[in-house]
Amino acid sequence: MPTLPQLIEDDIREINNALYGLLLKSEAGTGLVIDKGGFVITRVGDVDSFDLTTLAALCAASYAATESLASLVGETTFSSVYQQGDRHSLLVLNVDRFCLLALVFKASISVGAVKYFAVDAARQIARHMEAAQQRSPDQGFDLSELNLADASEVFRKRTA
């Protein structure tokens, strides 16, 4: 069963615009949209300082564990995961049934400010994902089958 709607180049551009706006407003350094299986859909900002493939996989696993914790305390879900470090912090938010938003930011920046702006960006990204789902409701991708060495073909708009 597909886990992610078909995204075209325009979708990625709009999602990236939402991410760039988020980084500008929140002062976060790196933004990722990842599918819930842990695969990177798109990333912006400081993308060379971290192993983003591993970061995405661990963010997805952390969020999945958090959902299990939520059920143990009688919640249907927790909407985010926050990790605070000495130099960097990490915030992972649920976007929709397909993906998560992960942000890496300096530990000196308030998580409240980052989350405030991230919630709006997550809504924007969810709207783009919903539009993509409506465009091709019976088609999608399981990113676990993706060629990680070159994923660019997946996001190219094809002419009929």
PDB file of C-alpha atoms in Angstrom, residues 5-129:
ATOM      1  CA  PRO A   5       1.008  10.600  -2.473  1.00  0.00           C
ATOM      2  CA  GLN A   6       2.674  11.193  -5.805  1.00  0.00           C
ATOM      3  CA  LEU A   7       4.547  14.463  -5.537  1.00  0.00           C
ATOM      4  CA  ILE A   8       5.586  16.503  -8.530  1.00  0.00           C
ATOM      5  CA  GLU A   9       8.267  19.127  -8.825  1.00  0.00           C
ATOM      6  CA  ASP A  10       5.741  21.897  -8.075  1.00  0.00           C
ATOM      7  CA  ASP A  11       4.750  20.154  -4.831  1.00  0.00           C
ATOM      8  CA  ILE A  12       8.348  19.939  -3.668  1.00  0.00           C
ATOM      9  CA  ARG A  13       8.945  23.596  -4.583  1.00  0.00           C
ATOM     10  CA  GLU A  14       5.910  24.686  -2.520  1.00  0.00           C
ATOM     11  CA  ILE A  15       6.886  22.481   0.419  1.00  0.00           C
ATOM     12  CA  ASN A  16      10.434  23.873   0.261  1.00  0.00           C
ATOM     13  CA  ASN A  17       9.026  27.416   0.238  1.00  0.00           C
ATOM     14  CA  ALA A  18       7.100  26.623   3.414  1.00  0.00           C
ATOM     15  CA  LEU A  19      10.280  25.208   4.961  1.00  0.00           C
ATOM     16  CA  TYR A  20      12.392  28.216   3.968  1.00  0.00           C
ATOM     17  CA  GLY A  21       9.783  30.532   5.484  1.00  0.00           C
ATOM     18  CA  LEU A  22       9.803  28.469   8.651  1.00  0.00           C
ATOM     19  CA  LEU A  23      13.591  28.596   8.941  1.00  0.00           C
ATOM     20  CA  LEU A  24      13.555  32.345   8.415  1.00  0.00           C
ATOM     21  CA  LYS A  25      10.881  32.991  11.062  1.00  0.00           C
ATOM     22  CA  SER A  26      12.069  30.482  13.654  1.00  0.00           C
ATOM     23  CA  GLU A  27      15.831  30.809  13.134  1.00  0.00           C
ATOM     24  CA  ALA A  28      16.076  27.012  12.921  1.00  0.00           C
ATOM     25  CA  GLY A  29      19.052  25.812  10.916  1.00  0.00           C
ATOM     26  CA  THR A  30      17.774  22.687   9.159  1.00  0.00           C
ATOM     27  CA  GLY A  31      14.303  21.574   8.116  1.00  0.00           C
ATOM     28  CA  LEU A  32      13.294  18.153   6.842  1.00  0.00           C
ATOM     29  CA  VAL A  33      10.064  16.654   5.640  1.00  0.00           C
ATOM     30  CA  ILE A  34      10.264  12.905   6.050  1.00  0.00           C
ATOM     31  CA  ASP A  35       7.822  10.095   5.501  1.00  0.00           C
ATOM     32  CA  LYS A  36       6.819   8.107   8.553  1.00  0.00           C
ATOM     33  CA  GLY A  37       9.039   5.258   7.387  1.00  0.00           C
ATOM     34  CA  GLY A  38      12.017   7.572   7.930  1.00  0.00           C
ATOM     35  CA  PHE A  39      12.890   8.532   4.363  1.00  0.00           C
ATOM     36  CA  VAL A  40      13.778  12.117   3.430  1.00  0.00           C
ATOM     37  CA  ILE A  41      11.224  13.743   1.132  1.00  0.00           C
ATOM     38  CA  THR A  42      12.903  17.140   1.065  1.00  0.00           C
ATOM     39  CA  ARG A  43      15.322  19.185   3.145  1.00  0.00           C
ATOM     40  CA  VAL A  44      16.407  22.812   3.374  1.00  0.00           C
ATOM     41  CA  GLY A  45      18.889  24.887   5.323  1.00  0.00           C
ATOM     42  CA  ASP A  46      22.152  23.566   6.689  1.00  0.00           C
ATOM     43  CA  VAL A  47      21.992  20.138   5.073  1.00  0.00           C
ATOM     44  CA  ASP A  48      25.703  19.353   5.145  1.00  0.00           C
ATOM     45  CA  SER A  49      26.315  19.384   8.907  1.00  0.00           C
ATOM     46  CA  PHE A  50      24.337  16.252   9.702  1.00  0.00           C
ATOM     47  CA  ASP A  51      23.804  12.772   8.305  1.00  0.00           C
ATOM     48  CA  LEU A  52      20.247  13.526   7.199  1.00  0.00           C
ATOM     49  CA  THR A  53      19.464   9.975   6.095  1.00  0.00           C
ATOM     50  CA  THR A  54      20.163   8.607   9.559  1.00  0.00           C
ATOM     51  CA  LEU A  55      18.588  11.640  11.247  1.00  0.00           C
ATOM     52  CA  ALA A  56      15.352  11.135   9.294  1.00  0.00           C
ATOM     53  CA  ALA A  57      15.193   7.433  10.131  1.00  0.00           C
ATOM     54  CA  LEU A  58      15.759   8.075  13.825  1.00  0.00           C
ATOM     55  CA  CYS A  59      13.251  10.955  13.902  1.00  0.00           C
ATOM     56  CA  ALA A  60      10.586   8.676  12.431  1.00  0.00           C
ATOM     57  CA  ALA A  61      11.430   5.924  14.916  1.00  0.00           C
ATOM     58  CA  SER A  62      11.361   8.381  17.814  1.00  0.00           C
ATOM     59  CA  TYR A  63       7.982   9.698  16.723  1.00  0.00           C
ATOM     60  CA  ALA A  64       6.609   6.150  16.366  1.00  0.00           C
ATOM     61  CA  ALA A  65       7.794   5.376  19.907  1.00  0.00           C
ATOM     62  CA  THR A  66       6.147   8.566  21.128  1.00  0.00           C
ATOM     63  CA  GLU A  67       2.843   7.509  19.568  1.00  0.00           C
ATOM     64  CA  SER A  68       3.097   4.240  21.497  1.00  0.00           C
ATOM     65  CA  LEU A  69       3.789   6.152  24.699  1.00  0.00           C
ATOM     66  CA  ALA A  70       0.731   8.304  24.043  1.00  0.00           C
ATOM     67  CA  SER A  71      -1.497   5.250  23.848  1.00  0.00           C
ATOM     68  CA  LEU A  72      -0.092   3.959  27.140  1.00  0.00           C
ATOM     69  CA  VAL A  73      -1.268   7.110  28.923  1.00  0.00           C
ATOM     70  CA  GLY A  74      -4.661   7.214  27.229  1.00  0.00           C
ATOM     71  CA  GLU A  75      -3.902   9.700  24.441  1.00  0.00           C
ATOM     72  CA  THR A  76      -4.613   9.002  20.787  1.00  0.00           C
ATOM     73  CA  THR A  77      -1.330  10.668  19.846  1.00  0.00           C
ATOM     74  CA  PHE A  78       1.238  13.231  20.885  1.00  0.00           C
ATOM     75  CA  SER A  79       1.738  15.790  18.135  1.00  0.00           C
ATOM     76  CA  SER A  80       5.460  16.337  18.584  1.00  0.00           C
ATOM     77  CA  VAL A  81       8.756  15.116  19.990  1.00  0.00           C
ATOM     78  CA  TYR A  82      11.358  17.503  21.403  1.00  0.00           C
ATOM     79  CA  GLN A  83      14.996  16.697  22.161  1.00  0.00           C
ATOM     80  CA  GLN A  84      17.166  19.322  23.847  1.00  0.00           C
ATOM     81  CA  GLY A  85      20.943  19.247  23.664  1.00  0.00           C
ATOM     82  CA  ASP A  86      23.789  21.494  24.739  1.00  0.00           C
ATOM     83  CA  ARG A  87      24.372  22.906  21.232  1.00  0.00           C
ATOM     84  CA  HIS A  88      21.421  21.739  19.140  1.00  0.00           C
ATOM     85  CA  SER A  89      17.831  20.805  19.731  1.00  0.00           C
ATOM     86  CA  LEU A  90      15.430  18.803  17.604  1.00  0.00           C
ATOM     87  CA  LEU A  91      11.697  19.150  17.144  1.00  0.00           C
ATOM     88  CA  VAL A  92       9.657  16.581  15.220  1.00  0.00           C
ATOM     89  CA  LEU A  93       6.020  17.353  14.424  1.00  0.00           C
ATOM     90  CA  ASN A  94       3.330  15.246  12.863  1.00  0.00           C
ATOM     91  CA  VAL A  95       2.233  16.712   9.519  1.00  0.00           C
ATOM     92  CA  ASP A  96      -0.354  14.192   8.369  1.00  0.00           C
ATOM     93  CA  ARG A  97      -0.814  10.449   7.985  1.00  0.00           C
ATOM     94  CA  PHE A  98       2.147  10.341   5.581  1.00  0.00           C
ATOM     95  CA  CYS A  99       4.897  12.540   6.941  1.00  0.00           C
ATOM     96  CA  LEU A 100       6.680  14.408   9.695  1.00  0.00           C
ATOM     97  CA  LEU A 101       8.438  17.753   9.932  1.00  0.00           C
ATOM     98  CA  ALA A 102      11.839  17.697  11.660  1.00  0.00           C
ATOM     99  CA  LEU A 103      13.758  20.819  12.659  1.00  0.00           C
ATOM    100  CA  VAL A 104      17.288  21.149  13.984  1.00  0.00           C
ATOM    101  CA  PHE A 105      17.990  24.440  15.734  1.00  0.00           C
ATOM    102  CA  LYS A 106      20.455  25.982  18.168  1.00  0.00           C
ATOM    103  CA  ALA A 107      19.749  25.025  21.762  1.00  0.00           C
ATOM    104  CA  SER A 108      19.721  28.726  22.677  1.00  0.00           C
ATOM    105  CA  ILE A 109      16.558  29.254  20.589  1.00  0.00           C
ATOM    106  CA  SER A 110      13.265  28.812  22.430  1.00  0.00           C
ATOM    107  CA  VAL A 111      11.455  25.617  21.481  1.00  0.00           C
ATOM    108  CA  GLY A 112       8.199  27.497  22.004  1.00  0.00           C
ATOM    109  CA  ALA A 113       9.063  29.990  19.274  1.00  0.00           C
ATOM    110  CA  VAL A 114      10.170  27.238  16.900  1.00  0.00           C
ATOM    111  CA  LYS A 115       7.035  25.211  17.565  1.00  0.00           C
ATOM    112  CA  TYR A 116       4.811  28.270  17.131  1.00  0.00           C
ATOM    113  CA  PHE A 117       6.051  28.787  13.581  1.00  0.00           C
ATOM    114  CA  ALA A 118       6.402  25.064  12.843  1.00  0.00           C
ATOM    115  CA  VAL A 119       2.718  24.353  13.484  1.00  0.00           C
ATOM    116  CA  ASP A 120       1.716  26.752  10.701  1.00  0.00           C
ATOM    117  CA  ALA A 121       4.326  25.321   8.324  1.00  0.00           C
ATOM    118  CA  ALA A 122       3.131  21.785   9.094  1.00  0.00           C
ATOM    119  CA  ARG A 123      -0.415  22.840   8.142  1.00  0.00           C
ATOM    120  CA  GLN A 124       0.853  24.297   4.861  1.00  0.00           C
ATOM    121  CA  ILE A 125       2.756  21.096   4.092  1.00  0.00           C
ATOM    122  CA  ALA A 126      -0.303  18.998   4.982  1.00  0.00           C
ATOM    123  CA  ARG A 127      -2.394  21.030   2.510  1.00  0.00           C
ATOM    124  CA  HIS A 128       0.143  20.308  -0.250  1.00  0.00           C
ATOM    125  CA  MET A 129       0.138  16.618   0.622  1.00  0.00           C
TER     126      MET A 129
END
